[in-house]
Amino acid sequence: MFAQTLGAFCASGVVYANYKSAIDVFEGGADIRTVGLNTSSAGIFCTYPAPFMTKTGQFFSEFIASTLLMFLIYALKDDGNLGAGNLTPLGLFFIIFGIGACFGWETGYAINLARDFGPRLMSYFLGYGHGVWSAGNYYFWVPMVAPFFGCTFGGWLYDMFLFTGESPINTPWMGLRRLVQPGRANSVSSSQV
């Protein structure tokens, strides 16, 4: 996680260095860096929600996008169910393209922490100011939290309803029977201690 965030941080610095002269012209000067205005270039680096999005809408948009992503990745890779085999990269392309087409306009395609936080941190260091954190009613935390919950939920959904292999989730009582009625195999006898 740290390596991906650091990689995105450094890559956004390279993008800034490459386009600095164009950013200066677009923003209106070399010392002007804004967030959220018509002449703002901050959206190059990280994601900002559409102005009509509420805090709840922002969270659930990211949550649903990451839930779909994880659910469909499991479906692509589950060769015991149908899987995609050698077509997995093409299937993954269509999944990410579809998520971006459906949810990208609302929240800017932030479906993981590294893609948003690393560049956001770089833009803060480059002089965009406190606005990188406060824009969109302090939206910055949503891409940090929602994908973790969404991916966990997407994995649970796939395991619960489609996975056919052995798993603690798709057993009777969703694996909780071991806690309520521990079997002999799960309990430790006094002779083993």
mmCIF file with all atom_site columns, C-alpha atoms in Angstrom, residues 32-179:
data_model
loop_
_atom_site.group_PDB
_atom_site.id
_atom_site.type_symbol
_atom_site.label_atom_id
_atom_site.label_alt_id
_atom_site.label_comp_id
_atom_site.label_asym_id
_atom_site.label_entity_id
_atom_site.label_seq_id
_atom_site.pdbx_PDB_ins_code
_atom_site.Cartn_x
_atom_site.Cartn_y
_atom_site.Cartn_z
_atom_site.occupancy
_atom_site.B_iso_or_equiv
_atom_site.pdbx_formal_charge
_atom_site.auth_seq_id
_atom_site.auth_comp_id
_atom_site.auth_asym_id
_atom_site.auth_atom_id
_atom_site.pdbx_PDB_model_num
ATOM 1   C CA . ILE A 1 32  ? -1.430  30.737  -8.794  1.00 0.00 ? 32  ILE A CA 1
ATOM 2   C CA . ARG A 1 33  ? -2.764  27.294  -7.869  1.00 0.00 ? 33  ARG A CA 1
ATOM 3   C CA . THR A 1 34  ? -6.483  26.876  -7.207  1.00 0.00 ? 34  THR A CA 1
ATOM 4   C CA . VAL A 1 35  ? -8.933  24.145  -6.314  1.00 0.00 ? 35  VAL A CA 1
ATOM 5   C CA . GLY A 1 36  ? -12.545 24.057  -7.427  1.00 0.00 ? 36  GLY A CA 1
ATOM 6   C CA . LEU A 1 37  ? -12.673 27.047  -9.778  1.00 0.00 ? 37  LEU A CA 1
ATOM 7   C CA . ASN A 1 38  ? -13.250 27.038  -13.538 1.00 0.00 ? 38  ASN A CA 1
ATOM 8   C CA . THR A 1 39  ? -9.545  27.721  -14.036 1.00 0.00 ? 39  THR A CA 1
ATOM 9   C CA . SER A 1 40  ? -8.421  25.133  -11.497 1.00 0.00 ? 40  SER A CA 1
ATOM 10  C CA . SER A 1 41  ? -5.915  22.470  -12.514 1.00 0.00 ? 41  SER A CA 1
ATOM 11  C CA . ALA A 1 42  ? -6.115  20.511  -9.255  1.00 0.00 ? 42  ALA A CA 1
ATOM 12  C CA . GLY A 1 43  ? -8.341  17.892  -10.877 1.00 0.00 ? 43  GLY A CA 1
ATOM 13  C CA . ILE A 1 44  ? -5.365  16.706  -12.921 1.00 0.00 ? 44  ILE A CA 1
ATOM 14  C CA . PHE A 1 45  ? -3.830  15.171  -9.823  1.00 0.00 ? 45  PHE A CA 1
ATOM 15  C CA . CYS A 1 46  ? -6.631  13.774  -7.719  1.00 0.00 ? 46  CYS A CA 1
ATOM 16  C CA . THR A 1 47  ? -10.371 13.371  -7.754  1.00 0.00 ? 47  THR A CA 1
ATOM 17  C CA . TYR A 1 48  ? -13.003 15.856  -6.685  1.00 0.00 ? 48  TYR A CA 1
ATOM 18  C CA . PRO A 1 49  ? -16.722 15.080  -6.537  1.00 0.00 ? 49  PRO A CA 1
ATOM 19  C CA . ALA A 1 50  ? -19.276 16.760  -8.764  1.00 0.00 ? 50  ALA A CA 1
ATOM 20  C CA . PRO A 1 51  ? -20.814 19.823  -7.051  1.00 0.00 ? 51  PRO A CA 1
ATOM 21  C CA . PHE A 1 52  ? -24.240 18.166  -6.752  1.00 0.00 ? 52  PHE A CA 1
ATOM 22  C CA . MET A 1 53  ? -22.948 15.169  -4.768  1.00 0.00 ? 53  MET A CA 1
ATOM 23  C CA . THR A 1 54  ? -23.854 14.953  -1.087  1.00 0.00 ? 54  THR A CA 1
ATOM 24  C CA . LYS A 1 55  ? -21.531 13.405  1.482   1.00 0.00 ? 55  LYS A CA 1
ATOM 25  C CA . THR A 1 56  ? -23.675 10.266  1.607   1.00 0.00 ? 56  THR A CA 1
ATOM 26  C CA . GLY A 1 57  ? -23.846 10.133  -2.184  1.00 0.00 ? 57  GLY A CA 1
ATOM 27  C CA . GLN A 1 58  ? -20.074 10.452  -2.436  1.00 0.00 ? 58  GLN A CA 1
ATOM 28  C CA . PHE A 1 59  ? -19.490 7.595   -0.026  1.00 0.00 ? 59  PHE A CA 1
ATOM 29  C CA . PHE A 1 60  ? -22.049 5.257   -1.567  1.00 0.00 ? 60  PHE A CA 1
ATOM 30  C CA . SER A 1 61  ? -20.879 5.987   -5.102  1.00 0.00 ? 61  SER A CA 1
ATOM 31  C CA . GLU A 1 62  ? -17.347 4.930   -4.152  1.00 0.00 ? 62  GLU A CA 1
ATOM 32  C CA . PHE A 1 63  ? -18.664 2.019   -2.083  1.00 0.00 ? 63  PHE A CA 1
ATOM 33  C CA . ILE A 1 64  ? -20.783 0.649   -4.936  1.00 0.00 ? 64  ILE A CA 1
ATOM 34  C CA . ALA A 1 65  ? -17.992 1.099   -7.487  1.00 0.00 ? 65  ALA A CA 1
ATOM 35  C CA . SER A 1 66  ? -15.475 -0.795  -5.361  1.00 0.00 ? 66  SER A CA 1
ATOM 36  C CA . THR A 1 67  ? -18.042 -3.468  -4.466  1.00 0.00 ? 67  THR A CA 1
ATOM 37  C CA . LEU A 1 68  ? -18.678 -4.070  -8.155  1.00 0.00 ? 68  LEU A CA 1
ATOM 38  C CA . LEU A 1 69  ? -14.972 -4.089  -8.896  1.00 0.00 ? 69  LEU A CA 1
ATOM 39  C CA . MET A 1 70  ? -14.141 -6.743  -6.300  1.00 0.00 ? 70  MET A CA 1
ATOM 40  C CA . PHE A 1 71  ? -17.205 -8.885  -7.024  1.00 0.00 ? 71  PHE A CA 1
ATOM 41  C CA . LEU A 1 72  ? -16.417 -8.946  -10.737 1.00 0.00 ? 72  LEU A CA 1
ATOM 42  C CA . ILE A 1 73  ? -12.689 -9.584  -10.223 1.00 0.00 ? 73  ILE A CA 1
ATOM 43  C CA . TYR A 1 74  ? -13.597 -12.659 -8.193  1.00 0.00 ? 74  TYR A CA 1
ATOM 44  C CA . ALA A 1 75  ? -15.967 -13.726 -10.960 1.00 0.00 ? 75  ALA A CA 1
ATOM 45  C CA . LEU A 1 76  ? -13.222 -13.319 -13.572 1.00 0.00 ? 76  LEU A CA 1
ATOM 46  C CA . LYS A 1 77  ? -10.671 -15.303 -11.588 1.00 0.00 ? 77  LYS A CA 1
ATOM 47  C CA . ASP A 1 78  ? -12.891 -18.124 -10.262 1.00 0.00 ? 78  ASP A CA 1
ATOM 48  C CA . ASP A 1 79  ? -12.012 -20.910 -12.694 1.00 0.00 ? 79  ASP A CA 1
ATOM 49  C CA . GLY A 1 80  ? -14.010 -23.367 -10.584 1.00 0.00 ? 80  GLY A CA 1
ATOM 50  C CA . ASN A 1 81  ? -17.223 -21.503 -11.434 1.00 0.00 ? 81  ASN A CA 1
ATOM 51  C CA . LEU A 1 82  ? -16.692 -20.272 -14.992 1.00 0.00 ? 82  LEU A CA 1
ATOM 52  C CA . GLY A 1 83  ? -13.915 -17.725 -14.874 1.00 0.00 ? 83  GLY A CA 1
ATOM 53  C CA . ALA A 1 84  ? -12.438 -15.849 -17.795 1.00 0.00 ? 84  ALA A CA 1
ATOM 54  C CA . GLY A 1 85  ? -9.192  -17.758 -18.194 1.00 0.00 ? 85  GLY A CA 1
ATOM 55  C CA . ASN A 1 86  ? -6.893  -16.031 -20.669 1.00 0.00 ? 86  ASN A CA 1
ATOM 56  C CA . LEU A 1 87  ? -9.459  -13.294 -21.265 1.00 0.00 ? 87  LEU A CA 1
ATOM 57  C CA . THR A 1 88  ? -9.140  -11.965 -17.702 1.00 0.00 ? 88  THR A CA 1
ATOM 58  C CA . PRO A 1 89  ? -7.148  -8.833  -18.711 1.00 0.00 ? 89  PRO A CA 1
ATOM 59  C CA . LEU A 1 90  ? -9.751  -7.935  -21.347 1.00 0.00 ? 90  LEU A CA 1
ATOM 60  C CA . GLY A 1 91  ? -12.567 -8.539  -18.868 1.00 0.00 ? 91  GLY A CA 1
ATOM 61  C CA . LEU A 1 92  ? -10.798 -6.392  -16.281 1.00 0.00 ? 92  LEU A CA 1
ATOM 62  C CA . PHE A 1 93  ? -10.458 -3.609  -18.858 1.00 0.00 ? 93  PHE A CA 1
ATOM 63  C CA . PHE A 1 94  ? -14.211 -3.647  -19.509 1.00 0.00 ? 94  PHE A CA 1
ATOM 64  C CA . ILE A 1 95  ? -14.985 -3.724  -15.787 1.00 0.00 ? 95  ILE A CA 1
ATOM 65  C CA . ILE A 1 96  ? -12.820 -0.710  -15.002 1.00 0.00 ? 96  ILE A CA 1
ATOM 66  C CA . PHE A 1 97  ? -14.022 1.120   -18.108 1.00 0.00 ? 97  PHE A CA 1
ATOM 67  C CA . GLY A 1 98  ? -17.643 0.426   -17.134 1.00 0.00 ? 98  GLY A CA 1
ATOM 68  C CA . ILE A 1 99  ? -17.126 1.597   -13.548 1.00 0.00 ? 99  ILE A CA 1
ATOM 69  C CA . GLY A 1 100 ? -15.473 4.761   -14.844 1.00 0.00 ? 100 GLY A CA 1
ATOM 70  C CA . ALA A 1 101 ? -18.288 5.360   -17.331 1.00 0.00 ? 101 ALA A CA 1
ATOM 71  C CA . CYS A 1 102 ? -20.956 4.896   -14.657 1.00 0.00 ? 102 CYS A CA 1
ATOM 72  C CA . PHE A 1 103 ? -19.360 6.535   -11.622 1.00 0.00 ? 103 PHE A CA 1
ATOM 73  C CA . GLY A 1 104 ? -16.418 8.553   -12.966 1.00 0.00 ? 104 GLY A CA 1
ATOM 74  C CA . TRP A 1 105 ? -18.357 11.740  -13.578 1.00 0.00 ? 105 TRP A CA 1
ATOM 75  C CA . GLU A 1 106 ? -19.729 11.837  -10.040 1.00 0.00 ? 106 GLU A CA 1
ATOM 76  C CA . THR A 1 107 ? -16.573 11.158  -8.062  1.00 0.00 ? 107 THR A CA 1
ATOM 77  C CA . GLY A 1 108 ? -13.694 11.182  -10.514 1.00 0.00 ? 108 GLY A CA 1
ATOM 78  C CA . TYR A 1 109 ? -12.874 7.483   -10.720 1.00 0.00 ? 109 TYR A CA 1
ATOM 79  C CA . ALA A 1 110 ? -11.257 7.199   -7.274  1.00 0.00 ? 110 ALA A CA 1
ATOM 80  C CA . ILE A 1 111 ? -11.581 3.462   -6.678  1.00 0.00 ? 111 ILE A CA 1
ATOM 81  C CA . ASN A 1 112 ? -8.484  3.003   -4.551  1.00 0.00 ? 112 ASN A CA 1
ATOM 82  C CA . LEU A 1 113 ? -6.510  4.915   -1.969  1.00 0.00 ? 113 LEU A CA 1
ATOM 83  C CA . ALA A 1 114 ? -3.206  5.142   -3.859  1.00 0.00 ? 114 ALA A CA 1
ATOM 84  C CA . ARG A 1 115 ? -4.776  6.629   -6.996  1.00 0.00 ? 115 ARG A CA 1
ATOM 85  C CA . ASP A 1 116 ? -6.201  9.520   -4.999  1.00 0.00 ? 116 ASP A CA 1
ATOM 86  C CA . PHE A 1 117 ? -4.159  10.107  -1.838  1.00 0.00 ? 117 PHE A CA 1
ATOM 87  C CA . GLY A 1 118 ? -0.644  10.120  -3.345  1.00 0.00 ? 118 GLY A CA 1
ATOM 88  C CA . PRO A 1 119 ? -1.461  12.723  -6.016  1.00 0.00 ? 119 PRO A CA 1
ATOM 89  C CA . ARG A 1 120 ? -3.554  14.739  -3.545  1.00 0.00 ? 120 ARG A CA 1
ATOM 90  C CA . LEU A 1 121 ? -0.602  14.914  -1.188  1.00 0.00 ? 121 LEU A CA 1
ATOM 91  C CA . MET A 1 122 ? 1.675   15.971  -4.066  1.00 0.00 ? 122 MET A CA 1
ATOM 92  C CA . SER A 1 123 ? -0.749  18.714  -5.122  1.00 0.00 ? 123 SER A CA 1
ATOM 93  C CA . TYR A 1 124 ? -0.796  19.974  -1.535  1.00 0.00 ? 124 TYR A CA 1
ATOM 94  C CA . PHE A 1 125 ? 3.013   20.162  -1.554  1.00 0.00 ? 125 PHE A CA 1
ATOM 95  C CA . LEU A 1 126 ? 2.966   21.907  -4.928  1.00 0.00 ? 126 LEU A CA 1
ATOM 96  C CA . GLY A 1 127 ? 1.040   24.857  -3.531  1.00 0.00 ? 127 GLY A CA 1
ATOM 97  C CA . TYR A 1 128 ? -2.621  24.079  -4.111  1.00 0.00 ? 128 TYR A CA 1
ATOM 98  C CA . GLY A 1 129 ? -3.187  24.729  -0.420  1.00 0.00 ? 129 GLY A CA 1
ATOM 99  C CA . HIS A 1 130 ? -5.750  23.551  2.087   1.00 0.00 ? 130 HIS A CA 1
ATOM 100 C CA . GLY A 1 131 ? -8.376  23.328  -0.663  1.00 0.00 ? 131 GLY A CA 1
ATOM 101 C CA . VAL A 1 132 ? -7.121  19.877  -1.679  1.00 0.00 ? 132 VAL A CA 1
ATOM 102 C CA . TRP A 1 133 ? -8.409  18.599  1.682   1.00 0.00 ? 133 TRP A CA 1
ATOM 103 C CA . SER A 1 134 ? -11.502 20.785  2.143   1.00 0.00 ? 134 SER A CA 1
ATOM 104 C CA . ALA A 1 135 ? -12.908 20.632  -1.419  1.00 0.00 ? 135 ALA A CA 1
ATOM 105 C CA . GLY A 1 136 ? -16.190 18.776  -1.825  1.00 0.00 ? 136 GLY A CA 1
ATOM 106 C CA . ASN A 1 137 ? -17.026 19.154  1.866   1.00 0.00 ? 137 ASN A CA 1
ATOM 107 C CA . TYR A 1 138 ? -13.807 17.353  2.908   1.00 0.00 ? 138 TYR A CA 1
ATOM 108 C CA . TYR A 1 139 ? -14.226 14.611  0.328   1.00 0.00 ? 139 TYR A CA 1
ATOM 109 C CA . PHE A 1 140 ? -10.581 13.499  0.594   1.00 0.00 ? 140 PHE A CA 1
ATOM 110 C CA . TRP A 1 141 ? -11.339 10.793  3.181   1.00 0.00 ? 141 TRP A CA 1
ATOM 111 C CA . VAL A 1 142 ? -13.990 9.052   1.054   1.00 0.00 ? 142 VAL A CA 1
ATOM 112 C CA . PRO A 1 143 ? -11.553 7.379   -1.419  1.00 0.00 ? 143 PRO A CA 1
ATOM 113 C CA . MET A 1 144 ? -9.480  6.341   1.590   1.00 0.00 ? 144 MET A CA 1
ATOM 114 C CA . VAL A 1 145 ? -12.277 4.515   3.374   1.00 0.00 ? 145 VAL A CA 1
ATOM 115 C CA . ALA A 1 146 ? -15.098 3.557   0.992   1.00 0.00 ? 146 ALA A CA 1
ATOM 116 C CA . PRO A 1 147 ? -13.038 1.207   -1.241  1.00 0.00 ? 147 PRO A CA 1
ATOM 117 C CA . PHE A 1 148 ? -11.965 -0.863  1.770   1.00 0.00 ? 148 PHE A CA 1
ATOM 118 C CA . PHE A 1 149 ? -15.560 -1.390  2.856   1.00 0.00 ? 149 PHE A CA 1
ATOM 119 C CA . GLY A 1 150 ? -16.751 -1.854  -0.729  1.00 0.00 ? 150 GLY A CA 1
ATOM 120 C CA . CYS A 1 151 ? -14.108 -4.421  -1.636  1.00 0.00 ? 151 CYS A CA 1
ATOM 121 C CA . THR A 1 152 ? -14.733 -6.357  1.562   1.00 0.00 ? 152 THR A CA 1
ATOM 122 C CA . PHE A 1 153 ? -18.469 -6.358  0.881   1.00 0.00 ? 153 PHE A CA 1
ATOM 123 C CA . GLY A 1 154 ? -17.964 -7.348  -2.778  1.00 0.00 ? 154 GLY A CA 1
ATOM 124 C CA . GLY A 1 155 ? -15.775 -10.272 -1.736  1.00 0.00 ? 155 GLY A CA 1
ATOM 125 C CA . TRP A 1 156 ? -18.340 -11.338 0.851   1.00 0.00 ? 156 TRP A CA 1
ATOM 126 C CA . LEU A 1 157 ? -21.168 -11.146 -1.708  1.00 0.00 ? 157 LEU A CA 1
ATOM 127 C CA . TYR A 1 158 ? -19.278 -13.292 -4.195  1.00 0.00 ? 158 TYR A CA 1
ATOM 128 C CA . ASP A 1 159 ? -18.268 -15.831 -1.563  1.00 0.00 ? 159 ASP A CA 1
ATOM 129 C CA . MET A 1 160 ? -21.774 -16.005 -0.132  1.00 0.00 ? 160 MET A CA 1
ATOM 130 C CA . PHE A 1 161 ? -23.766 -16.340 -3.331  1.00 0.00 ? 161 PHE A CA 1
ATOM 131 C CA . LEU A 1 162 ? -21.553 -17.615 -6.170  1.00 0.00 ? 162 LEU A CA 1
ATOM 132 C CA . PHE A 1 163 ? -18.361 -19.256 -4.915  1.00 0.00 ? 163 PHE A CA 1
ATOM 133 C CA . THR A 1 164 ? -18.627 -23.046 -5.073  1.00 0.00 ? 164 THR A CA 1
ATOM 134 C CA . GLY A 1 165 ? -15.372 -24.009 -3.355  1.00 0.00 ? 165 GLY A CA 1
ATOM 135 C CA . GLU A 1 166 ? -14.663 -24.514 0.306   1.00 0.00 ? 166 GLU A CA 1
ATOM 136 C CA . SER A 1 167 ? -14.933 -21.342 2.343   1.00 0.00 ? 167 SER A CA 1
ATOM 137 C CA . PRO A 1 168 ? -15.864 -20.425 5.901   1.00 0.00 ? 168 PRO A CA 1
ATOM 138 C CA . ILE A 1 169 ? -18.489 -18.001 4.602   1.00 0.00 ? 169 ILE A CA 1
ATOM 139 C CA . ASN A 1 170 ? -20.540 -20.292 2.369   1.00 0.00 ? 170 ASN A CA 1
ATOM 140 C CA . THR A 1 171 ? -21.044 -22.944 5.050   1.00 0.00 ? 171 THR A CA 1
ATOM 141 C CA . PRO A 1 172 ? -24.134 -23.365 7.217   1.00 0.00 ? 172 PRO A CA 1
ATOM 142 C CA . TRP A 1 173 ? -24.574 -20.397 9.519   1.00 0.00 ? 173 TRP A CA 1
ATOM 143 C CA . MET A 1 174 ? -21.856 -18.520 7.533   1.00 0.00 ? 174 MET A CA 1
ATOM 144 C CA . GLY A 1 175 ? -19.123 -20.251 9.521   1.00 0.00 ? 175 GLY A CA 1
ATOM 145 C CA . LEU A 1 176 ? -20.529 -19.157 12.886  1.00 0.00 ? 176 LEU A CA 1
ATOM 146 C CA . ARG A 1 177 ? -21.515 -22.723 13.828  1.00 0.00 ? 177 ARG A CA 1
ATOM 147 C CA . ARG A 1 178 ? -17.901 -23.297 14.910  1.00 0.00 ? 178 ARG A CA 1
ATOM 148 C CA . LEU A 1 179 ? -18.322 -20.611 17.567  1.00 0.00 ? 179 LEU A CA 1
#
